[in-house]
Coordinates of C-alpha atoms and ligand atoms in Angstrom, one line a residue:
X1 CA 115.2 112.5 100.0
X2 CA 112.2 110.2 99.6
X3 CA 112.6 106.6 100.7
X4 CA 110.2 103.7 101.1
X5 CA 108.0 103.1 104.2
X6 CA 110.1 100.5 106.1
X7 CA 108.4 97.7 108.0
X8 CA 110.6 95.4 110.1
X9 CA 109.1 91.9 110.5
X10 CA 110.5 89.2 112.9
X11 CA 109.6 86.3 115.1
X12 CA 111.5 86.0 118.4
X13 CA 111.7 83.5 121.2
X14 CA 110.7 84.4 124.8
X15 CA 114.4 84.9 125.5
X16 CA 114.9 87.2 122.6
X17 CA 116.5 85.0 120.0
X18 CA 115.9 84.8 116.2
X19 CA 117.1 81.3 115.7
X20 CA 119.0 78.5 117.4
X21 CA 122.5 77.4 116.3
X22 CA 121.3 74.2 114.7
X23 CA 121.7 73.6 110.9
X24 CA 117.9 73.9 110.3
X25 CA 116.0 77.1 110.6
X26 CA 114.1 77.2 113.9
X27 CA 110.3 77.6 113.3
X28 CA 109.2 80.3 115.7
X29 CA 105.8 81.3 114.2
X30 CA 102.5 79.4 114.2
X31 CA 100.9 78.2 110.9
X32 CA 98.3 81.0 111.2
X33 CA 101.0 83.5 111.6
X34 CA 102.9 82.3 108.5
X35 CA 99.7 83.2 106.6
X36 CA 99.7 86.7 108.1
X37 CA 103.3 87.1 106.9
X38 CA 102.2 86.0 103.5
X39 CA 99.5 88.6 103.5
X40 CA 102.0 91.3 104.5
X41 CA 104.4 90.2 101.8
X42 CA 101.5 90.4 99.2
X43 CA 101.0 94.1 100.3
X44 CA 104.5 95.4 99.8
X45 CA 106.6 96.3 96.8
X46 CA 109.8 94.8 98.1
X47 CA 111.1 92.2 100.6
X48 CA 114.6 92.6 102.0
X49 CA 116.8 90.2 104.0
X50 CA 120.5 90.4 104.9
X51 CA 123.0 88.1 103.3
X52 CA 123.4 86.3 106.7
X53 CA 119.8 85.2 106.4
X54 CA 120.3 83.8 102.9
X55 CA 123.4 81.9 104.1
X56 CA 121.6 80.6 107.2
X57 CA 118.1 79.9 106.0
X58 CA 118.2 79.7 102.2
X59 CA 114.7 81.4 102.1
X60 CA 112.5 81.8 99.1
X61 CA 110.5 84.8 100.3
X62 CA 107.5 84.2 98.1
X63 CA 103.8 85.2 98.2
X64 CA 102.5 81.7 98.6
X65 CA 98.8 82.3 98.2
X66 CA 97.7 82.1 94.5
X67 CA 94.7 84.4 95.3
X68 CA 97.0 87.1 96.7
X69 CA 99.3 86.9 93.7
X70 CA 96.3 87.1 91.4
X71 CA 95.1 90.2 93.3
X72 CA 98.5 91.8 92.9
X73 CA 98.5 91.2 89.2
X74 CA 94.9 92.5 88.9
X75 CA 96.1 95.7 90.7
X76 CA 98.7 96.2 88.0
X77 CA 101.6 95.1 90.3
X78 CA 104.2 92.4 89.6
X79 CA 103.1 88.9 90.7
X80 CA 105.8 88.8 93.4
X81 CA 107.4 91.7 95.3
X82 CA 111.0 92.6 94.4
X83 CA 113.4 90.6 96.4
X84 CA 116.3 92.6 97.9
X85 CA 119.4 91.5 99.7
X86 CA 122.4 93.3 101.1
X87 CA 125.9 91.9 101.2
X88 CA 129.2 93.8 101.8
X89 CA 131.3 90.8 101.0
X90 CA 129.4 89.4 98.0
X91 CA 129.8 86.0 99.6
X92 CA 126.5 84.5 98.4
X93 CA 125.9 81.1 96.8
X94 CA 124.6 81.6 93.3
X95 CA 122.6 78.4 93.7
X96 CA 120.6 79.8 96.7
X97 CA 116.8 79.7 96.3
X98 CA 116.6 83.4 96.7
X99 CA 117.8 83.9 93.1
X100 CA 115.8 81.2 91.5
X101 CA 112.2 81.7 92.8
X102 CA 109.7 84.5 92.6
X103 CA 110.1 87.7 90.6
X104 CA 112.9 90.3 90.2
X105 CA 115.9 90.4 92.5
X106 CA 118.4 93.1 93.4
X107 CA 121.5 92.8 95.6
X108 CA 123.1 95.9 97.1
X109 CA 126.7 95.6 97.7
X110 CA 130.2 97.2 97.6
X111 CA 132.5 97.5 94.6
X112 CA 134.4 94.5 95.9
X113 CA 131.2 92.5 96.5
X114 CA 129.9 93.4 93.1
X115 CA 133.0 92.0 91.4
X116 CA 132.6 88.7 93.4
X117 CA 128.8 88.5 92.7
X118 CA 129.2 89.1 89.0
X119 CA 132.0 86.6 88.8
X120 CA 129.8 84.0 90.6
X121 CA 127.0 84.9 88.1
X122 CA 124.1 85.6 90.5
X123 CA 120.8 85.9 88.7
X124 CA 120.0 89.4 90.0
X125 CA 120.6 93.1 89.4
X126 CA 123.9 93.8 91.2
X127 CA 124.1 97.4 92.5
X128 CA 127.3 98.7 94.0
X129 CA 127.0 101.6 96.4
X130 CA 130.8 102.2 96.4
X131 CA 133.5 101.3 98.9
X132 CA 131.0 100.8 101.8
X133 CA 127.3 100.2 102.1
X134 CA 125.1 102.9 103.5
X135 CA 121.4 102.4 104.3
X136 CA 120.1 105.9 103.3
X137 CA 121.4 105.7 99.6
X138 CA 120.2 102.1 99.4
X139 CA 116.7 103.0 100.5
X140 CA 116.7 106.1 98.2
X141 CA 117.8 103.9 95.3
X142 CA 115.0 101.4 96.0
X143 CA 112.5 104.2 96.0
X144 CA 113.7 106.2 93.0
X145 CA 115.0 103.5 90.7
X146 CA 113.0 100.5 91.7
X147 CA 109.8 102.3 92.6
X148 CA 109.5 100.6 96.0
X149 CA 107.1 102.5 98.3
X150 CA 106.6 99.9 101.0
X151 CA 109.5 97.7 102.0
X152 CA 109.2 94.7 104.3
X153 CA 112.4 93.7 106.0
X154 CA 112.5 90.1 107.2
X155 CA 115.8 90.1 109.1
X156 CA 118.2 89.1 110.2
X157 CA 119.3 90.7 113.4
X158 CA 122.2 92.7 111.9
X159 CA 119.8 94.4 109.4
X160 CA 117.0 95.1 111.9
X161 CA 119.4 96.6 114.4
X162 CA 121.0 99.0 111.9
X163 CA 117.6 100.2 110.5
X164 CA 116.3 100.8 114.0
X165 CA 119.4 102.5 115.3
X166 CA 119.7 104.7 112.2
X167 CA 116.1 105.8 112.6
X168 CA 115.0 104.3 109.2
X169 CA 112.3 101.9 110.4
X170 CA 108.8 103.2 110.3
X171 CA 107.2 100.2 112.0
X172 CA 108.2 97.0 113.8
X173 CA 106.0 93.9 113.4
X174 CA 107.1 91.4 116.0
X175 CA 105.8 87.9 116.8
X176 CA 106.6 86.5 120.3
X177 CA 106.9 82.7 120.2
X178 CA 106.2 80.6 123.3
X179 CA 109.6 78.8 123.5
X180 CA 113.1 79.3 124.7
X181 CA 116.4 79.0 122.8
X182 CA 118.7 79.3 125.8
X183 CA 121.9 79.3 123.8
X184 CA 124.0 82.5 124.1
X185 CA 125.7 81.7 120.8
X186 CA 122.3 82.0 119.0
X187 CA 121.5 85.2 117.0
X188 CA 119.6 87.8 118.9
X189 CA 116.9 89.9 117.4
X190 CA 118.5 93.3 118.3
X191 CA 122.2 93.9 118.9
X192 CA 124.1 96.3 121.1
X193 CA 124.4 100.0 120.2
X194 CA 122.6 103.3 120.6
X195 CA 118.9 103.2 120.0
X196 CA 117.2 106.6 119.6
X197 CA 114.5 107.7 122.0
X198 CA 112.8 105.9 124.8
X199 CA 109.7 103.7 124.6
X200 CA 108.2 102.7 121.3
X201 CA 104.5 103.2 120.7
X202 CA 102.5 99.9 120.9
X203 CA 99.9 100.2 118.1
X204 CA 98.4 96.7 118.0
X205 CA 98.5 93.3 119.7
X206 CA 96.8 90.1 118.6
X207 CA 97.1 86.4 119.6
X208 CA 97.6 84.3 116.5
X209 CA 97.5 80.7 117.4
X210 CA 100.0 80.4 120.2
X211 CA 102.1 83.4 119.3
X212 CA 101.5 87.1 120.1
X213 CA 101.7 89.6 117.3
X214 CA 102.7 93.1 118.2
X215 CA 103.1 96.2 116.2
X216 CA 105.2 99.1 117.4
X217 CA 106.2 102.5 116.0
X218 CA 109.2 104.6 117.0
X219 CA 108.4 107.8 118.9
X220 CA 111.7 109.8 118.9
X221 CA 111.9 113.1 116.9
X222 CA 114.6 113.3 114.4
X223 CA 117.9 115.1 114.9
X224 CA 118.6 118.4 113.2
X225 CA 117.5 118.5 109.6
X226 CA 117.1 114.7 109.4
X227 CA 113.5 113.7 109.7
X228 CA 112.8 110.5 111.7
X229 CA 109.8 108.1 111.0
X230 CA 108.3 109.5 114.2
X231 CA 108.4 113.0 112.9
X232 CA 105.7 112.0 110.5
X233 CA 103.6 110.5 113.2
X234 CA 103.8 113.7 115.3
X235 CA 103.2 116.1 112.4
X236 CA 100.2 114.0 111.4
X237 CA 98.8 114.4 114.9
X238 CA 99.4 118.2 114.7
X239 CA 97.4 118.2 111.5
X240 CA 94.6 116.2 113.2
X241 CA 94.5 118.6 116.1
X242 CA 93.9 121.5 113.6
X243 CA 90.5 119.9 112.9
X244 CA 89.5 120.7 116.5
X245 CA 89.9 124.4 116.2
X246 CA 86.7 126.5 116.5
X247 CA 86.1 127.8 113.0
X248 CA 87.2 131.3 112.1
X249 CA 87.1 133.6 109.1
X250 CA 90.0 135.7 110.4
X251 CA 92.6 133.2 111.6
X252 CA 94.1 129.9 110.6
X253 CA 93.3 126.5 112.2
X254 CA 96.5 125.0 113.4
X255 CA 97.5 122.1 115.6
X256 CA 100.8 121.8 117.6
X257 CA 102.6 119.1 119.7
X258 CA 105.7 119.5 121.8
X259 CA 107.7 116.3 122.0
X260 CA 110.8 115.5 124.1
X261 CA 113.9 113.9 122.6
X262 CA 113.0 110.5 124.0
X263 CA 109.6 110.6 122.3
X264 CA 107.5 111.7 125.3
X265 CA 104.7 114.0 124.4
X266 CA 105.0 117.1 126.6
X267 CA 101.9 119.0 125.5
X268 CA 99.6 119.6 122.6
X269 CA 97.3 122.5 121.6
X270 CA 95.3 124.0 118.8
X271 CA 94.2 127.5 117.7
X272 CA 91.5 129.1 119.8
X273 CA 91.6 126.3 122.3
X274 CA 89.7 126.6 125.5
X275 CA 87.5 129.5 124.3
X276 CA 90.4 132.0 123.9
X277 CA 89.6 133.6 120.5
X278 CA 93.2 134.6 119.7
X279 CA 95.4 131.8 121.2
X280 CA 97.7 130.1 118.6
X281 CA 98.3 126.4 118.6
X282 CA 102.1 126.5 119.5
X283 CA 101.3 129.1 122.2
X284 CA 98.5 126.9 123.7
X285 CA 100.8 123.9 123.7
X286 CA 103.8 125.6 125.2
X287 CA 101.6 127.2 127.9
X288 CA 101.0 123.7 129.3
X289 CA 104.7 122.9 129.8
X290 CA 106.6 124.1 132.9
X291 CA 109.1 126.7 131.4
X292 CA 111.8 125.1 133.7
X293 CA 111.2 121.6 132.3
X294 CA 114.8 120.6 131.2
X295 CA 113.3 118.4 128.4
X296 CA 112.4 121.6 126.4
X297 CA 116.0 122.1 125.4
X298 CA 116.0 118.8 123.4
X299 CA 112.3 119.0 122.3
X300 CA 110.8 119.4 118.9
X301 CA 107.7 121.5 118.3
X302 CA 105.4 120.1 115.5
X303 CA 103.1 122.6 114.0
X304 CA 100.8 122.1 111.1
X305 CA 101.5 125.6 109.9
X306 CA 104.8 127.5 110.1
X307 CA 105.0 129.3 113.4
X308 CA 104.0 133.0 113.1
X309 CA 106.7 135.7 112.9
X310 CA 104.4 138.7 113.6
X311 CA 101.0 139.1 115.3
X312 CA 99.0 141.9 116.7
X313 CA 97.0 139.9 119.2
X314 CA 99.9 139.2 121.5
X315 CA 103.3 140.7 122.3
X316 CA 105.4 137.7 121.2
X317 CA 104.8 135.7 118.0
X318 CA 105.0 131.9 118.2
X319 CA 108.5 131.7 116.6
X320 CA 109.7 133.9 119.4
X321 CA 107.8 131.9 122.1
X322 CA 109.5 128.7 120.8
X323 CA 112.9 130.2 120.9
X324 CA 112.3 131.7 124.3
X325 CA 111.2 128.3 125.6
X326 CA 114.6 127.0 124.5
X327 CA 113.3 124.6 121.9
X328 CA 115.8 124.1 119.0
X329 CA 113.8 122.1 116.5
X330 CA 110.5 122.7 114.6
X331 CA 108.8 120.5 112.2
X332 CA 106.0 121.9 110.0
X333 CA 103.9 121.0 107.0
X334 CA 103.2 124.3 105.4
X335 CA 104.7 127.8 105.0
X336 CA 102.4 130.6 106.1
X337 CA 100.7 132.2 103.1
X338 CA 100.2 135.9 102.8
X339 CA 96.5 135.6 103.7
X340 CA 96.7 137.6 107.0
X341 CA 100.3 138.8 107.2
X342 CA 102.5 139.9 104.2
X343 CA 105.8 138.1 104.0
X344 CA 105.6 136.3 107.3
X345 CA 108.8 134.4 107.8
X346 CA 108.5 132.4 111.0
X347 CA 111.1 129.9 109.7
X348 CA 113.5 132.7 109.1
X349 CA 113.0 134.0 112.7
X350 CA 113.5 130.5 114.1
X351 CA 116.6 129.9 112.0
X352 CA 118.1 133.2 112.9
X353 CA 117.5 132.2 116.6
X354 CA 119.5 129.0 116.0
X355 CA 116.6 126.6 115.6
X356 CA 116.4 123.9 113.0
X357 CA 113.2 124.0 110.8
X358 CA 112.2 120.9 108.9
X359 CA 109.3 121.1 106.4
X360 CA 107.6 117.9 105.4
X361 CA 105.6 118.9 102.3
X362 CA 103.8 115.6 102.1
X363 CA 101.6 116.9 104.9
X364 CA 100.8 120.3 103.3
X365 CA 97.4 119.3 101.9
X366 CA 96.4 117.8 105.2
X367 CA 97.4 121.0 107.0
X368 CA 95.5 123.2 104.5
X369 CA 92.3 121.1 104.8
X370 CA 90.7 122.9 107.8
X371 CA 91.7 126.3 106.2
X372 CA 90.2 125.8 102.7
X373 CA 87.7 128.6 103.2
X374 CA 90.6 131.1 103.8
X375 CA 92.6 130.1 100.8
X376 CA 90.3 131.2 98.0
Ligands
NAP401 N1 113.1 84.7 113.4 C1 113.1 85.5 112.3 O1 112.1 86.2 112.1 C2 114.3 85.6 111.4 C3 114.2 86.3 110.2 C4 115.3 86.4 109.5 C5 116.5 85.8 109.9 N2 116.5 85.1 111.1 C6 117.8 84.5 111.6 O2 118.8 85.5 111.6 C7 120.0 84.9 111.4 C8 120.8 85.8 110.4 O3 120.9 87.1 111.0 P1 122.3 87.9 110.8 O4 122.2 89.1 111.7 O5 123.4 86.9 111.0 O6 122.3 88.3 109.3 P2 121.5 89.3 108.4 O7 121.1 90.5 109.2 O8 120.5 88.6 107.6 O9 122.6 89.7 107.4 C9 123.8 90.3 107.8 C10 124.7 90.5 106.6 O10 124.1 91.4 105.7 C11 125.1 92.2 105.1 N3 125.0 93.6 105.7 C12 124.2 94.0 106.6 N4 124.4 95.3 106.8 C13 125.4 95.7 106.1 C14 126.1 96.9 105.8 N5 125.8 98.0 106.5 N6 127.1 96.9 105.0 C15 127.5 95.8 104.3 N7 126.8 94.6 104.5 C16 125.8 94.6 105.3 C17 126.4 91.6 105.5 O11 126.7 90.6 104.5 P3 128.2 90.1 104.2 O12 128.6 89.3 105.4 O13 127.9 89.2 103.0 O14 129.0 91.3 103.9 C18 126.1 91.0 106.9 O15 126.9 89.9 107.3 C19 119.8 83.5 110.9 O16 120.1 82.6 112.0 C20 118.3 83.5 110.6 O17 117.8 82.3 110.8 C21 115.4 85.0 111.8
ZN402 ZN1 101.4 131.9 116.2

């Protein structure tokens, strides 16, 4: 199900806290960084905070720059992004600034919370998600019903932690502030629990005044049929690798990457790599991994094209090579057309062998790009 691109944004002290325990909100960012945050806000369709942040900070969550607001309007967007909050209890002050500034607001809650919020008369669209609140349906509702394609999440810790642990965050924008809080009662940025995968990918760092801005992306493949944000990154890479293939009139150009469960790249390859005129991408990649590597069992193979089910140039097709390597999950962009092989069903061979096959059709055009000349 489609959901928005989710960008987590937070400022944190050197000792990992989001705030102190005083009544006033602790200012962690520099003035120049507040302007960067304003720019990010202006670029999104929705801004979400948890109910805890509304209760603690009473934020307005506006785009402050008139120029940025004017640019939004000129681009046909609402002047302000949709403001979104999440509360199981419905315990929110109807007088909070959140409801009375900016543009449209929506609060996601439970049946119980909805009753309470409606009774209190909050100035927002109140959406109940039933007895309990789940992030996937919430994000799908934001996407499908409210048209949110990019969502900025501005905390607090409870919300950030859940979105990361449930593999729903596409990006983390973090500002490290040069101060200490030193109070174990203060809220931490990330709580305890199971985080998927190993190290995140650092994609950008910048000094902004006296703070350091960092941008990270998760790296861990999804589990089973559930696609993770990192699945998109790795499949995009596979599509990019396909562009390296020596051109051919008789075979597809394909890229492939093998990634361990903790997000470590084990190998990559592409069709006709290294001057071998018949080698396939998945085959080229798998040949670079030691067959005894225990990480293969939990690995995912990303291939821009569905792995082949039959081929004349080698004894084993790629679907078989993947199963024989012990890999149980394949993510691909595009089903093999009948151009060279009638009714090839690599996905069927993989599924019959117990592997999970995930297709991300949003990458199909990208995967076809280096193969246009073969597709008529
Ligand atoms: N430094 C920064 O960048 C930054 C940014 C934002 C916030 N903060 C700080 O973070 C602190 C607040 O963080 P927090 O962790 O206490 O609160 P939070 O994450 O803002 O909100 C947590 C609340 O959201 C609701 N919620 C979250 N997930 C839910 C779920 N799955 N089901 C139902 N309800 C759910 C619950 O509301 P109910 O209790 O109403 O059910 C929960 O108590 C404040 O001190 C604030 O200053 C700092
Ligand atoms: Zn193949």
